[in-house]
Short mmCIF file of C-alpha atoms and ligand atoms in Angstrom, two decimals:
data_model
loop_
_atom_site.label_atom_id
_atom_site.label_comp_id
_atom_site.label_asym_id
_atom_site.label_seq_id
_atom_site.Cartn_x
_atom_site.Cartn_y
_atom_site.Cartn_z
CA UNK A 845 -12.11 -36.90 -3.25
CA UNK A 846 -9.79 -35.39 -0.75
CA UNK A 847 -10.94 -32.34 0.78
CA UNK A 848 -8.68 -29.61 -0.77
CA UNK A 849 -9.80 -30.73 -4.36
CA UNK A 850 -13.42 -30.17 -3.76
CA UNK A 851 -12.96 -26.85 -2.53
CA UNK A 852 -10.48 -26.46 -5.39
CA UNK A 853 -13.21 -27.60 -7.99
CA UNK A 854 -16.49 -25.75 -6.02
CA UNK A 855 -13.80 -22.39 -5.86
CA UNK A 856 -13.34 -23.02 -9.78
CA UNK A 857 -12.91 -19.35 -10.88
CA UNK A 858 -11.63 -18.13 -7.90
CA UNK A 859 -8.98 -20.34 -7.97
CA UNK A 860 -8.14 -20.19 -10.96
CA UNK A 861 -7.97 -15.84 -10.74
CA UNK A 862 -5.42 -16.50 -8.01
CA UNK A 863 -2.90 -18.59 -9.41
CA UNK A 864 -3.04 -17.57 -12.93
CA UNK A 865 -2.87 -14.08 -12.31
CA UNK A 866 -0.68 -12.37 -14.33
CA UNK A 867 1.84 -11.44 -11.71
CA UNK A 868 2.55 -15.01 -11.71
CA UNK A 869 3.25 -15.15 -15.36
CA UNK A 870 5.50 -12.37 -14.67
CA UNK A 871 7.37 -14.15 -12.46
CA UNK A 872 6.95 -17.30 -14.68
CA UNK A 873 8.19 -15.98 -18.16
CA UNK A 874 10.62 -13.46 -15.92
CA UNK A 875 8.45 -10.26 -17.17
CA UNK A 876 7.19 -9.02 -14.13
CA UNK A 877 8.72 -5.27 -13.45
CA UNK A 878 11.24 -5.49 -10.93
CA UNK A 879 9.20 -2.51 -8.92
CA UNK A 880 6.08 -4.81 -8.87
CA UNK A 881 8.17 -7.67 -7.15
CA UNK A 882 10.21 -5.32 -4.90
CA UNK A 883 6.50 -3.95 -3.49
CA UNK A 884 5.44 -7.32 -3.35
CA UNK A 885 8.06 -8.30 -1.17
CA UNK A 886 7.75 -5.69 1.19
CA UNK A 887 4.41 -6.19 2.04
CA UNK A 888 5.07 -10.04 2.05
CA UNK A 889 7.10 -9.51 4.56
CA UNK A 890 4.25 -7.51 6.72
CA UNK A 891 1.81 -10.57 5.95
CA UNK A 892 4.29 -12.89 6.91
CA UNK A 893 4.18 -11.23 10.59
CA UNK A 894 0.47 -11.52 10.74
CA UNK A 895 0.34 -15.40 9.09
CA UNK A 896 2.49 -16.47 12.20
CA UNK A 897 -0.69 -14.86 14.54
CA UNK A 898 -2.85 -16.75 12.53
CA UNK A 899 -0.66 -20.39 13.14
CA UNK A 900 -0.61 -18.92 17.26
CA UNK A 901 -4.11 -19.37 16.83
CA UNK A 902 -4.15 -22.90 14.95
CA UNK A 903 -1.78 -23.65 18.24
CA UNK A 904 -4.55 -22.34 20.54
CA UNK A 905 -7.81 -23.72 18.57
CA UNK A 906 -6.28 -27.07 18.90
CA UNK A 907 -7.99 -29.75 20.62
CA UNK A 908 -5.53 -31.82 20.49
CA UNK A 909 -1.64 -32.54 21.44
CA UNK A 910 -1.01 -33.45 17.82
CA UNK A 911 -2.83 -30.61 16.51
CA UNK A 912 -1.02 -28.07 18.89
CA UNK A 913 2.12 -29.54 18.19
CA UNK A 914 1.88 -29.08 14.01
CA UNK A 915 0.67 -25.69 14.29
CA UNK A 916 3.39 -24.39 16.88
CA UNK A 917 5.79 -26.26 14.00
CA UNK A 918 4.10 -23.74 11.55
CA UNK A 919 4.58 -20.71 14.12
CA UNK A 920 8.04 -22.42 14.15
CA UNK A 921 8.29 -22.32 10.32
CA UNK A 922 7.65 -18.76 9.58
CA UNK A 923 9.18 -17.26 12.72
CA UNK A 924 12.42 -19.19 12.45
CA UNK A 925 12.92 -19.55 9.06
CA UNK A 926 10.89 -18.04 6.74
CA UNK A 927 11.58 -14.47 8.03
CA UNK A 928 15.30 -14.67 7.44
CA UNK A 929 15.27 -16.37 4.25
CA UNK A 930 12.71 -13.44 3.38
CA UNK A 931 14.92 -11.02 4.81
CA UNK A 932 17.83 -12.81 2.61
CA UNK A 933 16.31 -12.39 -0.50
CA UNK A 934 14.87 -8.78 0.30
CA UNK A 935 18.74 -7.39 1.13
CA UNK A 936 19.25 -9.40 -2.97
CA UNK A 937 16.80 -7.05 -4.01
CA UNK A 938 17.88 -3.75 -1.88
CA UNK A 939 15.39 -3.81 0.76
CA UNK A 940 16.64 -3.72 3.90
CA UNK A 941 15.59 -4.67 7.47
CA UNK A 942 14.33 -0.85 8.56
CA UNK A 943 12.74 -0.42 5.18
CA UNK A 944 10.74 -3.31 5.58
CA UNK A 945 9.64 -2.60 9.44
CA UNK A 946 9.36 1.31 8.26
CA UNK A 947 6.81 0.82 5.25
CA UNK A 948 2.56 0.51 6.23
CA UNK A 949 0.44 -2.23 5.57
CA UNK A 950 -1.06 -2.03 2.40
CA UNK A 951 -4.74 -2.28 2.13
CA UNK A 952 -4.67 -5.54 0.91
CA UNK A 953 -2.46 -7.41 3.31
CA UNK A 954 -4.56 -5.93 6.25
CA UNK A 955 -7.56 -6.99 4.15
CA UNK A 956 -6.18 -10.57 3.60
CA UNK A 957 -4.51 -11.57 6.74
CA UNK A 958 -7.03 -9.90 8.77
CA UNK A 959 -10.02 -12.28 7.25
CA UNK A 960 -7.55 -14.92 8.04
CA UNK A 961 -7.30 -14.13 11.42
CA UNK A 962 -11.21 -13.39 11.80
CA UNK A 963 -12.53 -16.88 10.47
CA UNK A 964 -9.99 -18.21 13.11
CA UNK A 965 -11.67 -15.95 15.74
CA UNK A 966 -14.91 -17.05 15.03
CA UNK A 967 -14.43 -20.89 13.82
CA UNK A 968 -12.86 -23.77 14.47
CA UNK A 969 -9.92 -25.62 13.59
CA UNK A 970 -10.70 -26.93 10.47
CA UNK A 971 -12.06 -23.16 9.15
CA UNK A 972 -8.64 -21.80 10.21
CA UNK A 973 -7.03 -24.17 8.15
CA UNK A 974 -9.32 -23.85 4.78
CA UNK A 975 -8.48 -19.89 5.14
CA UNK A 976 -4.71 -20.80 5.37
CA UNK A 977 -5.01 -23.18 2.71
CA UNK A 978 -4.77 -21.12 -0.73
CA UNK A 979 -1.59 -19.39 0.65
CA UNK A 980 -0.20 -22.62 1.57
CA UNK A 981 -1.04 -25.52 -1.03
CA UNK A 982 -1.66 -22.24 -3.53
CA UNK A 983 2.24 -21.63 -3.56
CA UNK A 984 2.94 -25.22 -4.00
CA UNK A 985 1.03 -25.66 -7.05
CA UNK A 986 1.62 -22.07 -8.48
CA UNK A 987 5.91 -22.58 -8.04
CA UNK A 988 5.14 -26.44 -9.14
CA UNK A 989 3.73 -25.30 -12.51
CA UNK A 990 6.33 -22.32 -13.10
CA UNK A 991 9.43 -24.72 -12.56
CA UNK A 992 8.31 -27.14 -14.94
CA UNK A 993 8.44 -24.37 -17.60
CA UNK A 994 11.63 -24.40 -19.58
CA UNK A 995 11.43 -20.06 -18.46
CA UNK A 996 11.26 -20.81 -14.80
CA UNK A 997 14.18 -21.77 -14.14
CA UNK A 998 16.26 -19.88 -16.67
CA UNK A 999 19.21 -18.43 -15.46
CA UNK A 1000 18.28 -15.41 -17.08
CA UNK A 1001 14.99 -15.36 -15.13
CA UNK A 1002 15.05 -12.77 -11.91
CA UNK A 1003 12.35 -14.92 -10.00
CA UNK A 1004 13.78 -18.78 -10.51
CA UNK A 1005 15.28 -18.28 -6.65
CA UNK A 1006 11.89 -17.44 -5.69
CA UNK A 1007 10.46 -20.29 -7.52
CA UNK A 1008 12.95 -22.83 -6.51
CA UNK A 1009 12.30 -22.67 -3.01
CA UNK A 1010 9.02 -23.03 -3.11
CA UNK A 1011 9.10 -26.13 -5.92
CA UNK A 1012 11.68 -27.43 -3.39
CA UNK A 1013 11.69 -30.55 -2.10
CA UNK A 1014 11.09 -29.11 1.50
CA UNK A 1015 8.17 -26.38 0.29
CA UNK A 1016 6.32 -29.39 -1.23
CA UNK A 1017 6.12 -31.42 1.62
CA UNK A 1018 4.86 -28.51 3.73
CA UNK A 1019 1.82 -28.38 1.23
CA UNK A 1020 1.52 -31.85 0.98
CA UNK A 1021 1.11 -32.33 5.30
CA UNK A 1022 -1.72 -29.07 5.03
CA UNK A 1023 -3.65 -31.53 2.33
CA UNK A 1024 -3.45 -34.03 4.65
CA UNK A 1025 -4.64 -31.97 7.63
CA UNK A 1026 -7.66 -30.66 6.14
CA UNK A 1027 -8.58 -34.64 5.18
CA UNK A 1028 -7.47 -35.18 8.86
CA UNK A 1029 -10.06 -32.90 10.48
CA UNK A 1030 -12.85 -32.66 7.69
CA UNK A 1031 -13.19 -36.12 5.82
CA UNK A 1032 -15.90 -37.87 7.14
CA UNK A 1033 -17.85 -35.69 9.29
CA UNK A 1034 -18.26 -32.65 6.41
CA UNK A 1035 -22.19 -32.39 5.59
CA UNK A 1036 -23.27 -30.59 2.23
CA UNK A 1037 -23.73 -27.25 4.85
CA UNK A 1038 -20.44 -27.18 6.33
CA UNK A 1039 -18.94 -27.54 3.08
CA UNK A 1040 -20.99 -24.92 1.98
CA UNK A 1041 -19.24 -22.47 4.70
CA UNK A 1042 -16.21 -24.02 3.89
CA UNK A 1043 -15.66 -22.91 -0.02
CA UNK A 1044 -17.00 -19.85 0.96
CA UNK A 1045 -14.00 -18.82 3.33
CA UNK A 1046 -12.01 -20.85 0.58
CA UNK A 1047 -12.97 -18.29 -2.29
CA UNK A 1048 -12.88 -15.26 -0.06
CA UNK A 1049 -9.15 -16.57 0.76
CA UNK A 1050 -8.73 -16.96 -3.44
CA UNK A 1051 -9.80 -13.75 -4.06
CA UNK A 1052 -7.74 -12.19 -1.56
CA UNK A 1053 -4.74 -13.59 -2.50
CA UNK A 1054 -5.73 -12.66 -5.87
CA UNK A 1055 -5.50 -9.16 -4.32
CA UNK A 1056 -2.37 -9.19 -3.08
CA UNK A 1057 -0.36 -10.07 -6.24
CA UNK A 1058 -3.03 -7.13 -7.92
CA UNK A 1059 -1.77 -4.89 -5.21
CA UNK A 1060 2.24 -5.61 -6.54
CA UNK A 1061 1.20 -4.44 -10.03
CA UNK A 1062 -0.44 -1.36 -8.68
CA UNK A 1063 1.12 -0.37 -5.75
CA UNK A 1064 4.82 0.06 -7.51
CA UNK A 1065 3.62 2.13 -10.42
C1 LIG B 1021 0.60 -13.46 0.00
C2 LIG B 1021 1.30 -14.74 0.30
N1 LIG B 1021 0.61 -15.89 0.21
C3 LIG B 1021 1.22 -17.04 0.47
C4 LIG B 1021 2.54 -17.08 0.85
C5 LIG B 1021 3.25 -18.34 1.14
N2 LIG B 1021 3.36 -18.61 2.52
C6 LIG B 1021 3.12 -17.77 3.52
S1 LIG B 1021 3.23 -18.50 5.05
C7 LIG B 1021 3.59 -19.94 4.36
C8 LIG B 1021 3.78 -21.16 5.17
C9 LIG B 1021 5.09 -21.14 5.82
O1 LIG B 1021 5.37 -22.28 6.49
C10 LIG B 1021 3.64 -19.82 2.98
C11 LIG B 1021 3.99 -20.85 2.05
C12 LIG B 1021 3.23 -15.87 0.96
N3 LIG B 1021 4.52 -15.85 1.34
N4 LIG B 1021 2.59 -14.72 0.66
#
């Protein structure tokens, strides 16, 4: 079995918590308060700053050329494009640039990309990437599901651009090259321990993410 479905299967619950919360119905069925999403954003944009530390260190954790190269691609990814499409669809929903730079960290972002950053710190490569990996393959699957759904991409549904570009074409193979990486550097060398350590960062990443759409709901009331 490929790497990211064990963890998927040994995280079970966690997984499951995270991309069936019910912030992602919301945006699914279009039902989610336009507040909840508006917070969301904001703060997405904050933990989009700190995920592009967290590829820096991917870049510097590499031990190889190859493994440099993909995660200065990722830096790449967020820095050069995901930031202004964020900003684009921010300005759609009246938040501009100042707002966005203006507004604090929310608990749960610092809490999330912090742990991100930490099992980095303190890891290796392939522990970076198994903390990276619910945010990354998580979206995938999550905007997968909600686009094959007659509701998700109604044109009456606020969210479909949101779900659209990450069901894209583009988004999917992005997910599909981190699957591949964590086969890359953990397939044959993971004993029963390490993968042990492993679905532990995995569900602490679950549960954090799980977090952060909580903290949407909450945080806009
Ligand atoms: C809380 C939260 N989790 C995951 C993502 C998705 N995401 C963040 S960085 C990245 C990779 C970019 O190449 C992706 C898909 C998000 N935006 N916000």
């Amino acid at each position: 079995m490929r790497v990211f479905e064990r963890l998927k299967a040994a995280a079970g619950d966690d997984w499951r918590s995270y991309t069936e919360h019910r912030f992602v119905a919301g945006l699914g069925d279009g039902t989610l308060p336009a507040a909840a999403f508006r917070t969301y954003l904001v703060q997405d944009y904050l933990f989009l700053i700190q995920f592009a530390r967290a590829y820096a260190l991917a870049v510097f954790k590499g031990r190889t050329l190859a493994d440099m190269r993909s995660a200065h691609r990722g830096v790449s990814a967020i820095l050069d494009v995901e930031m202004d499409l964020h900003v684009k669809l921010c300005a759609a929903w009246g938040l501009s640039p100042e707002m966005l730079e203006a507004t604090p960290e929310a608990r749960a972002t610092t809490a999330y990309t912090r742990f991100v950053i930490d099992t980095g710190l303190r890891g290796d490569l392939l522990d970076l990437h198994v903390a990276l990996s619910p945010c990354v393959i998580g979206y995938a699957e999550i905007a997968r599901r909600l686009a094959a759904a007659p509701a998700g991409s109604a044109p009456e549904n606020p969210y479909r651009e949101w779900i659209a570009e990450y069901a894209g074409d583009a988004y999917q193979d992005v997910a599909a090259s981190a699957i591949a990486k964590l086969d890359d550097l953990g397939a044959y060398s993971l004993t029963e321990r390490r993968f042990e350590g492993l679905t532990a960062i995995f569900a602490q990443a679950c549960r954090l993410e799980a977090d952060f759409w909580q903290m949407g709901l909450d945080e806009s009331r």
